[in-house]
Amino acid sequence: RSKEEGGGQHFNYEPSLHAHAEERRKLEFSLRRALERNEFVLNYQPVVDAKDESIVSFEALLRWHSEEHGFVSPAKFIPLAEDTRLIVPIGEWVLREACREAANWPSNVKVAVNVSGEQLLEQNFIATVVGALSSSGLAAQRLEIEVTESIFVRDSSAARGVLEQIMALGCGIALDDFGTGYSSLAYIRNLRFSTIKVDRSFVQGAAADNPESLAIIRAVVAMAESLEMSTTAEGVETERELAIIRGLGCRKIQGYYFGRPMPATDARALFGRPQLQRVGA
Ligand code: C2E
Ligand code: MG
Ligand code: MG
Ligand code: MG
């Protein structure tokens, strides 16, 4: 995804091009120092069971508070980290930190960690996962790795090989943002994903009575069910979206309606409660 943006491919002489490149260079300079300066923090967003609304997992989401740039959105710095391969050490920190935190949670609650293609295909990735699990004491079954379809574009068999090794450890693999990339059923035929995450754009479409979105969610849920994979609806914000998604049979729900990404201490505080405080309640 990131290669299209800001790459050196097109030479249209826009006046903003230079300023854009300059800003990127500054951001990269800061990003190179962010790990050692402890500028990263993980937030955790709850994922709930669609039936009883109990917490099944949290997705770890990276936040960067830069000394020079203030808060920088992941949409901005993750592509930059991928282009510069800084995502490899940053991603290793994310894995270790997420596993360390999740080891404190009730044992039925999992943690989901996003992994970029650059990181997945890196030599030491399996060793990094094994290290994060063993140093934290987290059971492999409680770690779910989230990947997007884009990881299969460059070297699909290599990506598949790594994911199979991760599964052999006992970890789950979730297919993130499903339906937004080069969705190919071949990946789904060849790999036993634990979860398919239906992108928020389909959730929004369904709530707007868009017949195509409704049909696609219905088809994805049916396919996942018959392949014994779970489904998560991403980005559920409203009561209406929740009702529609429930009606379509998604197994798990994630979105602002049940909770925004939050600091680790706030996530821990939720375990004392029987049910999440809904936004709409
Ligand atoms: P993602 O993995 O699809 O994560 C879900 C994104 O949707 C998060 O954005 C989350 O805050 C947002 N979201 C959740 N519920 C709602 C909702 O109800 N409404 C709306 N409007 N948004 C919602 P965030 O945290 O900005 O992250 C964006 C993307 O950055 C992630 O998308 C993921 O692709 C990437 N990312 C985040 N952390 C990491 C990381 O540690 N490593 C890697 N490689 N990528 C990461
Ligand atoms: Mg994700
Ligand atoms: Mg997603
Ligand atoms: Mg998404």
PDB file of N, CA and C in Angstrom, residues 15 28 47 52 54 60 80 86 91 129 131 145 153 157 182 197 200 211 214 238 249 275 281:
ATOM      1  N   PRO A  15       4.317  21.927  -7.290  1.00  0.00           N
ATOM      2  CA  PRO A  15       5.097  22.746  -6.360  1.00  0.00           C
ATOM      3  C   PRO A  15       5.170  22.119  -4.967  1.00  0.00           C
ATOM      4  N   GLU A  28      10.989  10.760   8.920  1.00  0.00           N
ATOM      5  CA  GLU A  28      11.846   9.579   8.948  1.00  0.00           C
ATOM      6  C   GLU A  28      12.983   9.749   9.966  1.00  0.00           C
ATOM      7  N   VAL A  47     -12.395  -6.572  21.596  1.00  0.00           N
ATOM      8  CA  VAL A  47     -13.195  -7.300  20.609  1.00  0.00           C
ATOM      9  C   VAL A  47     -14.146  -8.161  21.431  1.00  0.00           C
ATOM     10  N   ASP A  52     -22.787 -12.790  23.599  1.00  0.00           N
ATOM     11  CA  ASP A  52     -22.952 -12.371  24.997  1.00  0.00           C
ATOM     12  C   ASP A  52     -22.170 -11.101  25.352  1.00  0.00           C
ATOM     13  N   SER A  54     -19.160 -10.583  25.841  1.00  0.00           N
ATOM     14  CA  SER A  54     -17.979 -10.725  26.693  1.00  0.00           C
ATOM     15  C   SER A  54     -16.726 -10.404  25.867  1.00  0.00           C
ATOM     16  N   ALA A  60      -3.886  -4.893  19.737  1.00  0.00           N
ATOM     17  CA  ALA A  60      -2.853  -3.921  20.092  1.00  0.00           C
ATOM     18  C   ALA A  60      -2.666  -2.959  18.929  1.00  0.00           C
ATOM     19  N   LEU A  80       5.579   4.653   6.258  1.00  0.00           N
ATOM     20  CA  LEU A  80       6.960   5.146   6.249  1.00  0.00           C
ATOM     21  C   LEU A  80       7.891   4.116   6.908  1.00  0.00           C
ATOM     22  N   LEU A  86      12.107   0.199   9.008  1.00  0.00           N
ATOM     23  CA  LEU A  86      12.106   0.440  10.453  1.00  0.00           C
ATOM     24  C   LEU A  86      11.005  -0.365  11.127  1.00  0.00           C
ATOM     25  N   GLY A  91       8.223  -3.364  14.963  1.00  0.00           N
ATOM     26  CA  GLY A  91       7.276  -4.484  15.073  1.00  0.00           C
ATOM     27  C   GLY A  91       7.705  -5.497  16.123  1.00  0.00           C
ATOM     28  N   VAL A 129       8.781 -14.073  17.330  1.00  0.00           N
ATOM     29  CA  VAL A 129       7.511 -14.503  17.932  1.00  0.00           C
ATOM     30  C   VAL A 129       7.779 -15.469  19.082  1.00  0.00           C
ATOM     31  N   GLY A 131      10.435 -15.716  20.861  1.00  0.00           N
ATOM     32  CA  GLY A 131      11.051 -14.946  21.946  1.00  0.00           C
ATOM     33  C   GLY A 131      10.034 -14.139  22.737  1.00  0.00           C
ATOM     34  N   ILE A 145      -1.988 -13.246  15.212  1.00  0.00           N
ATOM     35  CA  ILE A 145      -1.245 -12.345  14.324  1.00  0.00           C
ATOM     36  C   ILE A 145      -2.212 -11.858  13.245  1.00  0.00           C
ATOM     37  N   VAL A 153       0.941 -10.432  -1.985  1.00  0.00           N
ATOM     38  CA  VAL A 153       1.151  -9.908  -3.335  1.00  0.00           C
ATOM     39  C   VAL A 153       2.568 -10.165  -3.840  1.00  0.00           C
ATOM     40  N   SER A 157       4.076 -17.520  -1.656  1.00  0.00           N
ATOM     41  CA  SER A 157       4.420 -18.812  -1.055  1.00  0.00           C
ATOM     42  C   SER A 157       5.318 -18.614   0.161  1.00  0.00           C
ATOM     43  N   TYR A 182      -6.466  -7.156  -2.644  1.00  0.00           N
ATOM     44  CA  TYR A 182      -6.588  -8.075  -3.778  1.00  0.00           C
ATOM     45  C   TYR A 182      -7.168  -9.376  -3.251  1.00  0.00           C
ATOM     46  N   LYS A 197     -11.492 -10.747   9.258  1.00  0.00           N
ATOM     47  CA  LYS A 197     -11.990  -9.459   9.744  1.00  0.00           C
ATOM     48  C   LYS A 197     -12.618  -8.688   8.584  1.00  0.00           C
ATOM     49  N   ARG A 200     -14.411  -2.293   7.898  1.00  0.00           N
ATOM     50  CA  ARG A 200     -15.390  -1.310   8.324  1.00  0.00           C
ATOM     51  C   ARG A 200     -16.217  -0.735   7.167  1.00  0.00           C
ATOM     52  N   PRO A 211     -27.047  -2.916  -0.866  1.00  0.00           N
ATOM     53  CA  PRO A 211     -27.285  -4.350  -1.081  1.00  0.00           C
ATOM     54  C   PRO A 211     -26.002  -5.147  -1.345  1.00  0.00           C
ATOM     55  N   LEU A 214     -24.241  -5.816   2.017  1.00  0.00           N
ATOM     56  CA  LEU A 214     -24.996  -6.847   2.746  1.00  0.00           C
ATOM     57  C   LEU A 214     -24.696  -8.226   2.172  1.00  0.00           C
ATOM     58  N   THR A 238     -22.318   2.140  15.877  1.00  0.00           N
ATOM     59  CA  THR A 238     -23.675   2.491  16.301  1.00  0.00           C
ATOM     60  C   THR A 238     -24.514   1.252  16.624  1.00  0.00           C
ATOM     61  N   GLY A 249     -24.747 -12.527  11.319  1.00  0.00           N
ATOM     62  CA  GLY A 249     -24.080 -13.694  11.903  1.00  0.00           C
ATOM     63  C   GLY A 249     -22.590 -13.580  12.149  1.00  0.00           C
ATOM     64  N   GLN A 275     -19.724  -6.621  32.083  1.00  0.00           N
ATOM     65  CA  GLN A 275     -20.025  -6.260  30.698  1.00  0.00           C
ATOM     66  C   GLN A 275     -19.415  -4.911  30.365  1.00  0.00           C
ATOM     67  N   ALA A 281     -25.412   3.146  25.526  1.00  0.00           N
ATOM     68  CA  ALA A 281     -26.228   2.840  26.706  1.00  0.00           C
ATOM     69  C   ALA A 281     -26.298   4.019  27.669  1.00  0.00           C
TER      70      ALA A 281
END
